[in-house]
Amino acid sequence: MKINWGTGIVIAFIAFIAFILYFVIRMSTDDQANHDLVTQEYYKRELAYQKEIDASKSAMELGAKLKLEKSEEGITIFFPEKFDPKKITGIVSLYRPSNKHLDLDFPLSLSKTHLLIPDNSLVDGRWDITIKWQYEGNNFLFKERLTY
């Protein structure tokens, strides 16, 4: 049996379509492929974005800049020394873009002007650190990306 050009083109299209369908079905049913949004409540967070802008602005205006330092023990967050550490409250969020199961949130309570995030809770790679903190009724926000 001889295959002409028309039949060859149709066979090539059918093979290509079959490959694409196989690829789409396999990727949509595979558990290793994570198809989640960046955050669970993406739209609610988008509406609260102006509050984040205001908190970042107030941190700059009041000189409440935080400093991060990587060491062998982990990541140390240094708060401004002019603030009483016992009056600082808030939340530290560690976001891992590649795996939502590694994300960490923990409350902020200080006895010194620095906070250590231990090395055993961090995996090598990129982390987005967000610190929402309050001091005497003022809200502050600190965001930074780092590679650990």
Short mmCIF file of N, CA and C in Angstrom, two decimals:
data_model
loop_
_atom_site.label_atom_id
_atom_site.label_comp_id
_atom_site.label_asym_id
_atom_site.label_seq_id
_atom_site.Cartn_x
_atom_site.Cartn_y
_atom_site.Cartn_z
N MET A 1 0.84 -1.18 0.00
CA MET A 1 0.00 0.00 0.00
C MET A 1 0.89 1.24 0.00
N LYS A 2 0.53 2.15 -0.85
CA LYS A 2 1.31 3.37 -1.00
C LYS A 2 0.58 4.52 -0.32
N ILE A 3 1.35 5.32 0.47
CA ILE A 3 0.76 6.46 1.17
C ILE A 3 1.13 7.72 0.40
N ASN A 4 0.10 8.49 0.04
CA ASN A 4 0.38 9.73 -0.67
C ASN A 4 0.56 10.89 0.32
N TRP A 5 0.84 12.12 -0.20
CA TRP A 5 1.09 13.28 0.64
C TRP A 5 -0.09 13.62 1.54
N GLY A 6 -1.27 13.58 1.03
CA GLY A 6 -2.46 13.92 1.79
C GLY A 6 -2.64 12.99 2.98
N THR A 7 -2.47 11.70 2.77
CA THR A 7 -2.60 10.73 3.85
C THR A 7 -1.50 10.93 4.89
N GLY A 8 -0.28 11.21 4.44
CA GLY A 8 0.84 11.45 5.36
C GLY A 8 0.60 12.66 6.25
N ILE A 9 0.06 13.72 5.68
CA ILE A 9 -0.23 14.93 6.46
C ILE A 9 -1.31 14.65 7.49
N VAL A 10 -2.36 13.93 7.09
CA VAL A 10 -3.44 13.58 8.03
C VAL A 10 -2.90 12.70 9.16
N ILE A 11 -2.07 11.74 8.85
CA ILE A 11 -1.48 10.87 9.88
C ILE A 11 -0.61 11.69 10.83
N ALA A 12 0.18 12.64 10.29
CA ALA A 12 1.02 13.49 11.13
C ALA A 12 0.16 14.34 12.07
N PHE A 13 -0.94 14.93 11.55
CA PHE A 13 -1.83 15.72 12.40
C PHE A 13 -2.46 14.86 13.49
N ILE A 14 -2.91 13.68 13.16
CA ILE A 14 -3.52 12.79 14.14
C ILE A 14 -2.51 12.40 15.22
N ALA A 15 -1.27 12.11 14.81
CA ALA A 15 -0.24 11.75 15.79
C ALA A 15 0.07 12.94 16.70
N PHE A 16 0.15 14.14 16.13
CA PHE A 16 0.42 15.33 16.94
C PHE A 16 -0.71 15.59 17.93
N ILE A 17 -1.95 15.51 17.48
CA ILE A 17 -3.11 15.71 18.35
C ILE A 17 -3.15 14.66 19.45
N ALA A 18 -2.84 13.41 19.11
CA ALA A 18 -2.82 12.35 20.12
C ALA A 18 -1.74 12.63 21.18
N PHE A 19 -0.58 13.10 20.74
CA PHE A 19 0.49 13.42 21.68
C PHE A 19 0.06 14.55 22.61
N ILE A 20 -0.52 15.59 22.07
CA ILE A 20 -0.95 16.73 22.89
C ILE A 20 -2.02 16.28 23.89
N LEU A 21 -3.00 15.50 23.45
CA LEU A 21 -4.04 15.01 24.35
C LEU A 21 -3.45 14.14 25.46
N TYR A 22 -2.51 13.26 25.11
CA TYR A 22 -1.85 12.43 26.11
C TYR A 22 -1.13 13.31 27.13
N PHE A 23 -0.40 14.31 26.65
CA PHE A 23 0.35 15.20 27.53
C PHE A 23 -0.59 15.98 28.46
N VAL A 24 -1.68 16.52 27.95
CA VAL A 24 -2.63 17.29 28.76
C VAL A 24 -3.29 16.40 29.81
N ILE A 25 -3.73 15.23 29.43
CA ILE A 25 -4.39 14.32 30.37
C ILE A 25 -3.40 13.88 31.45
N ARG A 26 -2.19 13.56 31.05
CA ARG A 26 -1.20 13.12 32.04
C ARG A 26 -0.85 14.23 33.03
N MET A 27 -0.66 15.43 32.57
CA MET A 27 -0.29 16.54 33.46
C MET A 27 -1.45 16.97 34.37
N SER A 28 -2.67 16.87 33.89
CA SER A 28 -3.80 17.29 34.73
C SER A 28 -4.17 16.24 35.79
N THR A 29 -3.79 15.01 35.59
CA THR A 29 -4.10 13.98 36.58
C THR A 29 -2.92 13.62 37.46
N ASP A 30 -1.73 14.13 37.16
CA ASP A 30 -0.53 13.83 37.93
C ASP A 30 -0.56 14.58 39.26
N ASP A 31 -0.34 13.87 40.37
CA ASP A 31 -0.36 14.50 41.69
C ASP A 31 0.88 15.34 41.96
N GLN A 32 1.96 15.06 41.26
CA GLN A 32 3.18 15.84 41.49
C GLN A 32 3.09 17.24 40.93
N ALA A 33 2.29 17.43 39.90
CA ALA A 33 2.13 18.77 39.34
C ALA A 33 1.15 19.53 40.22
N ASN A 34 1.59 20.65 40.74
CA ASN A 34 0.78 21.43 41.66
C ASN A 34 0.17 22.60 40.91
N HIS A 35 -1.16 22.62 40.78
CA HIS A 35 -1.84 23.63 39.99
C HIS A 35 -2.58 24.63 40.86
N ASP A 36 -2.11 24.87 42.08
CA ASP A 36 -2.79 25.78 42.98
C ASP A 36 -2.47 27.22 42.64
N LEU A 37 -3.33 28.12 43.12
CA LEU A 37 -3.01 29.54 43.05
C LEU A 37 -1.85 29.82 44.00
N VAL A 38 -1.28 30.99 43.89
CA VAL A 38 -0.16 31.35 44.75
C VAL A 38 -0.58 31.30 46.21
N THR A 39 -1.73 31.85 46.53
CA THR A 39 -2.27 31.76 47.88
C THR A 39 -3.72 31.30 47.78
N GLN A 40 -4.24 30.75 48.85
CA GLN A 40 -5.59 30.21 48.82
C GLN A 40 -6.64 31.31 48.64
N GLU A 41 -6.48 32.42 49.34
CA GLU A 41 -7.47 33.50 49.27
C GLU A 41 -6.86 34.68 48.53
N TYR A 42 -6.56 34.46 47.28
CA TYR A 42 -5.84 35.44 46.47
C TYR A 42 -6.62 36.75 46.35
N TYR A 43 -7.91 36.69 46.08
CA TYR A 43 -8.70 37.90 45.85
C TYR A 43 -8.90 38.72 47.12
N LYS A 44 -9.05 38.05 48.26
CA LYS A 44 -9.16 38.77 49.53
C LYS A 44 -7.86 39.50 49.84
N ARG A 45 -6.74 38.86 49.55
CA ARG A 45 -5.45 39.50 49.80
C ARG A 45 -5.23 40.68 48.87
N GLU A 46 -5.74 40.58 47.67
CA GLU A 46 -5.60 41.69 46.72
C GLU A 46 -6.38 42.92 47.20
N LEU A 47 -7.53 42.71 47.80
CA LEU A 47 -8.32 43.83 48.31
C LEU A 47 -7.65 44.50 49.51
N ALA A 48 -6.87 43.76 50.27
CA ALA A 48 -6.20 44.31 51.45
C ALA A 48 -4.82 44.88 51.12
N TYR A 49 -4.50 45.00 49.86
CA TYR A 49 -3.17 45.43 49.46
C TYR A 49 -2.87 46.88 49.85
N GLN A 50 -3.87 47.75 49.86
CA GLN A 50 -3.64 49.14 50.25
C GLN A 50 -3.17 49.24 51.70
N LYS A 51 -3.67 48.39 52.56
CA LYS A 51 -3.22 48.37 53.95
C LYS A 51 -1.74 47.99 54.04
N GLU A 52 -1.31 47.08 53.17
CA GLU A 52 0.10 46.69 53.14
C GLU A 52 0.97 47.85 52.68
N ILE A 53 0.49 48.60 51.70
CA ILE A 53 1.23 49.76 51.22
C ILE A 53 1.38 50.79 52.34
N ASP A 54 0.30 51.05 53.07
CA ASP A 54 0.34 52.00 54.17
C ASP A 54 1.28 51.55 55.28
N ALA A 55 1.29 50.25 55.58
CA ALA A 55 2.16 49.73 56.63
C ALA A 55 3.63 49.83 56.22
N SER A 56 3.93 49.58 54.97
CA SER A 56 5.31 49.71 54.49
C SER A 56 5.75 51.17 54.53
N LYS A 57 4.84 52.05 54.17
CA LYS A 57 5.14 53.48 54.17
C LYS A 57 5.40 53.98 55.60
N SER A 58 4.57 53.55 56.55
CA SER A 58 4.77 54.00 57.93
C SER A 58 6.07 53.44 58.50
N ALA A 59 6.48 52.26 58.08
CA ALA A 59 7.76 51.70 58.54
C ALA A 59 8.92 52.56 58.05
N MET A 60 8.83 53.04 56.82
CA MET A 60 9.90 53.90 56.29
C MET A 60 9.90 55.26 56.98
N GLU A 61 8.71 55.81 57.22
CA GLU A 61 8.62 57.14 57.82
C GLU A 61 9.12 57.16 59.27
N LEU A 62 8.86 56.10 60.02
CA LEU A 62 9.24 56.05 61.43
C LEU A 62 10.61 55.40 61.65
N GLY A 63 11.30 55.08 60.57
CA GLY A 63 12.63 54.49 60.71
C GLY A 63 12.60 53.11 61.32
N ALA A 64 11.59 52.33 61.00
CA ALA A 64 11.44 50.99 61.57
C ALA A 64 11.88 49.93 60.56
N LYS A 65 13.07 50.09 60.03
CA LYS A 65 13.58 49.15 59.04
C LYS A 65 14.18 47.94 59.74
N LEU A 66 13.79 46.78 59.28
CA LEU A 66 14.33 45.53 59.83
C LEU A 66 15.55 45.10 59.01
N LYS A 67 16.37 44.28 59.61
CA LYS A 67 17.56 43.79 58.94
C LYS A 67 17.61 42.27 59.07
N LEU A 68 17.87 41.59 57.95
CA LEU A 68 17.99 40.13 57.95
C LEU A 68 19.46 39.76 57.81
N GLU A 69 19.83 38.69 58.50
CA GLU A 69 21.20 38.22 58.43
C GLU A 69 21.20 36.69 58.40
N LYS A 70 21.84 36.12 57.40
CA LYS A 70 21.94 34.66 57.31
C LYS A 70 23.18 34.19 58.07
N SER A 71 23.01 33.10 58.79
CA SER A 71 24.15 32.52 59.51
C SER A 71 24.00 31.00 59.50
N GLU A 72 24.92 30.33 60.15
CA GLU A 72 24.86 28.86 60.21
C GLU A 72 23.69 28.37 61.06
N GLU A 73 23.25 29.18 62.03
CA GLU A 73 22.14 28.79 62.90
C GLU A 73 20.79 28.99 62.22
N GLY A 74 20.73 29.87 61.22
CA GLY A 74 19.48 30.16 60.53
C GLY A 74 19.45 31.61 60.08
N ILE A 75 18.27 32.20 60.06
CA ILE A 75 18.10 33.59 59.67
C ILE A 75 17.77 34.39 60.92
N THR A 76 18.50 35.47 61.13
CA THR A 76 18.25 36.34 62.27
C THR A 76 17.62 37.62 61.77
N ILE A 77 16.50 38.00 62.39
CA ILE A 77 15.81 39.24 62.05
C ILE A 77 16.09 40.23 63.17
N PHE A 78 16.67 41.36 62.81
CA PHE A 78 16.99 42.39 63.79
C PHE A 78 15.96 43.50 63.70
N PHE A 79 15.33 43.80 64.82
CA PHE A 79 14.37 44.89 64.92
C PHE A 79 15.10 46.15 65.38
N PRO A 80 14.56 47.33 65.12
CA PRO A 80 15.22 48.56 65.56
C PRO A 80 15.39 48.59 67.07
N GLU A 81 16.54 49.03 67.52
CA GLU A 81 16.83 49.03 68.95
C GLU A 81 16.08 50.10 69.72
N LYS A 82 15.54 51.09 69.00
CA LYS A 82 14.81 52.16 69.70
C LYS A 82 13.43 51.70 70.17
N PHE A 83 12.97 50.52 69.71
CA PHE A 83 11.68 49.99 70.13
C PHE A 83 11.88 48.98 71.26
N ASP A 84 10.93 48.98 72.21
CA ASP A 84 10.95 48.02 73.30
C ASP A 84 10.50 46.66 72.74
N PRO A 85 11.35 45.63 72.77
CA PRO A 85 11.00 44.36 72.14
C PRO A 85 9.79 43.67 72.77
N LYS A 86 9.48 43.94 74.02
CA LYS A 86 8.34 43.29 74.67
C LYS A 86 7.01 43.84 74.18
N LYS A 87 7.03 45.03 73.57
CA LYS A 87 5.81 45.64 73.06
C LYS A 87 5.57 45.34 71.59
N ILE A 88 6.49 44.61 70.96
CA ILE A 88 6.35 44.27 69.54
C ILE A 88 5.55 42.98 69.42
N THR A 89 4.50 43.02 68.63
CA THR A 89 3.70 41.83 68.35
C THR A 89 3.52 41.72 66.84
N GLY A 90 3.13 40.55 66.38
CA GLY A 90 2.89 40.39 64.96
C GLY A 90 3.01 38.96 64.50
N ILE A 91 3.20 38.81 63.18
CA ILE A 91 3.27 37.49 62.55
C ILE A 91 4.43 37.50 61.57
N VAL A 92 5.20 36.42 61.58
CA VAL A 92 6.26 36.21 60.60
C VAL A 92 5.79 35.11 59.66
N SER A 93 5.79 35.39 58.35
CA SER A 93 5.36 34.43 57.34
C SER A 93 6.53 34.11 56.43
N LEU A 94 6.81 32.83 56.30
CA LEU A 94 7.82 32.38 55.37
C LEU A 94 7.10 31.63 54.25
N TYR A 95 7.22 32.15 53.05
CA TYR A 95 6.51 31.59 51.90
C TYR A 95 7.51 30.97 50.94
N ARG A 96 7.27 29.73 50.59
CA ARG A 96 8.12 29.01 49.65
C ARG A 96 7.37 28.87 48.33
N PRO A 97 7.75 29.60 47.27
CA PRO A 97 6.99 29.56 46.01
C PRO A 97 6.93 28.18 45.37
N SER A 98 7.93 27.36 45.58
CA SER A 98 7.97 26.07 44.89
C SER A 98 7.18 24.97 45.60
N ASN A 99 6.83 25.16 46.87
CA ASN A 99 6.14 24.09 47.60
C ASN A 99 5.35 24.71 48.76
N LYS A 100 4.03 24.69 48.64
CA LYS A 100 3.20 25.32 49.69
C LYS A 100 3.24 24.56 51.01
N HIS A 101 3.70 23.33 51.01
CA HIS A 101 3.77 22.55 52.24
C HIS A 101 4.92 23.00 53.14
N LEU A 102 5.85 23.78 52.59
CA LEU A 102 6.96 24.28 53.38
C LEU A 102 6.69 25.66 53.98
N ASP A 103 5.56 26.26 53.64
CA ASP A 103 5.22 27.59 54.16
C ASP A 103 5.09 27.55 55.68
N LEU A 104 5.57 28.62 56.32
CA LEU A 104 5.51 28.70 57.78
C LEU A 104 4.93 30.04 58.20
N ASP A 105 4.08 30.03 59.21
CA ASP A 105 3.56 31.23 59.87
C ASP A 105 3.71 31.02 61.36
N PHE A 106 4.28 31.99 62.03
CA PHE A 106 4.35 31.88 63.48
C PHE A 106 4.25 33.25 64.11
N PRO A 107 3.69 33.30 65.33
CA PRO A 107 3.51 34.59 66.00
C PRO A 107 4.84 35.18 66.43
N LEU A 108 4.85 36.47 66.52
CA LEU A 108 6.06 37.21 66.86
C LEU A 108 5.97 37.67 68.31
N SER A 109 6.85 37.16 69.14
CA SER A 109 6.96 37.63 70.53
C SER A 109 8.44 37.66 70.86
N LEU A 110 8.91 38.82 71.25
CA LEU A 110 10.35 39.03 71.43
C LEU A 110 10.69 39.32 72.89
N SER A 111 11.88 38.90 73.29
CA SER A 111 12.44 39.32 74.57
C SER A 111 13.71 40.12 74.33
N LYS A 112 14.28 39.97 73.12
CA LYS A 112 15.46 40.73 72.71
C LYS A 112 15.10 41.44 71.41
N THR A 113 16.02 42.23 70.90
CA THR A 113 15.74 42.98 69.67
C THR A 113 15.94 42.16 68.41
N HIS A 114 16.18 40.86 68.55
CA HIS A 114 16.33 40.02 67.37
C HIS A 114 15.56 38.71 67.53
N LEU A 115 15.27 38.11 66.38
CA LEU A 115 14.54 36.84 66.34
C LEU A 115 15.32 35.90 65.43
N LEU A 116 15.52 34.66 65.88
CA LEU A 116 16.24 33.66 65.10
C LEU A 116 15.25 32.65 64.54
N ILE A 117 15.28 32.47 63.24
CA ILE A 117 14.52 31.40 62.59
C ILE A 117 15.51 30.26 62.39
N PRO A 118 15.31 29.13 63.06
CA PRO A 118 16.32 28.07 63.05
C PRO A 118 16.53 27.45 61.67
N ASP A 119 17.74 26.99 61.46
CA ASP A 119 18.14 26.39 60.19
C ASP A 119 17.36 25.12 59.87
N ASN A 120 16.95 24.36 60.88
CA ASN A 120 16.27 23.08 60.63
C ASN A 120 14.86 23.26 60.05
N SER A 121 14.28 24.46 60.13
CA SER A 121 12.95 24.67 59.55
C SER A 121 13.03 25.28 58.16
N LEU A 122 14.23 25.51 57.64
CA LEU A 122 14.41 26.11 56.33
C LEU A 122 15.10 25.14 55.38
N VAL A 123 14.62 25.10 54.15
CA VAL A 123 15.20 24.28 53.10
C VAL A 123 15.92 25.22 52.14
N ASP A 124 16.99 24.76 51.54
CA ASP A 124 17.71 25.61 50.60
C ASP A 124 16.81 26.01 49.45
N GLY A 125 16.95 27.26 49.02
CA GLY A 125 16.16 27.77 47.90
C GLY A 125 15.61 29.15 48.21
N ARG A 126 14.68 29.57 47.38
CA ARG A 126 14.11 30.91 47.52
C ARG A 126 13.00 30.94 48.56
N TRP A 127 13.00 31.97 49.38
CA TRP A 127 11.97 32.22 50.39
C TRP A 127 11.52 33.67 50.30
N ASP A 128 10.23 33.89 50.46
CA ASP A 128 9.68 35.23 50.60
C ASP A 128 9.30 35.41 52.06
N ILE A 129 9.91 36.39 52.72
CA ILE A 129 9.66 36.63 54.13
C ILE A 129 8.79 37.86 54.26
N THR A 130 7.67 37.73 54.97
CA THR A 130 6.78 38.84 55.25
C THR A 130 6.60 38.93 56.76
N ILE A 131 6.89 40.11 57.29
CA ILE A 131 6.74 40.33 58.73
C ILE A 131 5.75 41.46 58.92
N LYS A 132 4.59 41.13 59.47
CA LYS A 132 3.57 42.13 59.82
C LYS A 132 3.66 42.32 61.32
N TRP A 133 4.04 43.53 61.75
CA TRP A 133 4.22 43.74 63.17
C TRP A 133 3.63 45.06 63.60
N GLN A 134 3.29 45.11 64.91
CA GLN A 134 2.68 46.28 65.51
C GLN A 134 3.54 46.73 66.70
N TYR A 135 3.58 48.04 66.86
CA TYR A 135 4.26 48.61 68.03
C TYR A 135 3.51 49.86 68.43
N GLU A 136 2.93 49.84 69.62
CA GLU A 136 2.18 50.95 70.19
C GLU A 136 1.14 51.51 69.22
N GLY A 137 0.35 50.64 68.64
CA GLY A 137 -0.75 51.05 67.76
C GLY A 137 -0.35 51.33 66.33
N ASN A 138 0.92 51.30 66.01
CA ASN A 138 1.37 51.51 64.63
C ASN A 138 1.60 50.16 63.95
N ASN A 139 1.09 50.04 62.73
CA ASN A 139 1.28 48.81 61.96
C ASN A 139 2.46 48.99 61.01
N PHE A 140 3.29 47.96 60.93
CA PHE A 140 4.46 47.97 60.06
C PHE A 140 4.47 46.70 59.23
N LEU A 141 5.11 46.79 58.07
CA LEU A 141 5.22 45.64 57.18
C LEU A 141 6.64 45.61 56.61
N PHE A 142 7.20 44.40 56.58
CA PHE A 142 8.53 44.20 56.01
C PHE A 142 8.44 43.00 55.08
N LYS A 143 8.88 43.16 53.85
CA LYS A 143 8.90 42.06 52.88
C LYS A 143 10.29 41.98 52.27
N GLU A 144 10.74 40.75 52.09
CA GLU A 144 12.03 40.55 51.42
C GLU A 144 12.07 39.15 50.84
N ARG A 145 12.76 39.04 49.72
CA ARG A 145 13.03 37.74 49.11
C ARG A 145 14.48 37.39 49.37
N LEU A 146 14.71 36.15 49.70
CA LEU A 146 16.10 35.73 49.89
C LEU A 146 16.27 34.31 49.45
N THR A 147 17.50 34.00 49.11
CA THR A 147 17.86 32.63 48.75
C THR A 147 18.68 32.06 49.88
N TYR A 148 18.19 30.97 50.45
CA TYR A 148 18.85 30.39 51.62
C TYR A 148 19.73 29.25 51.18
#
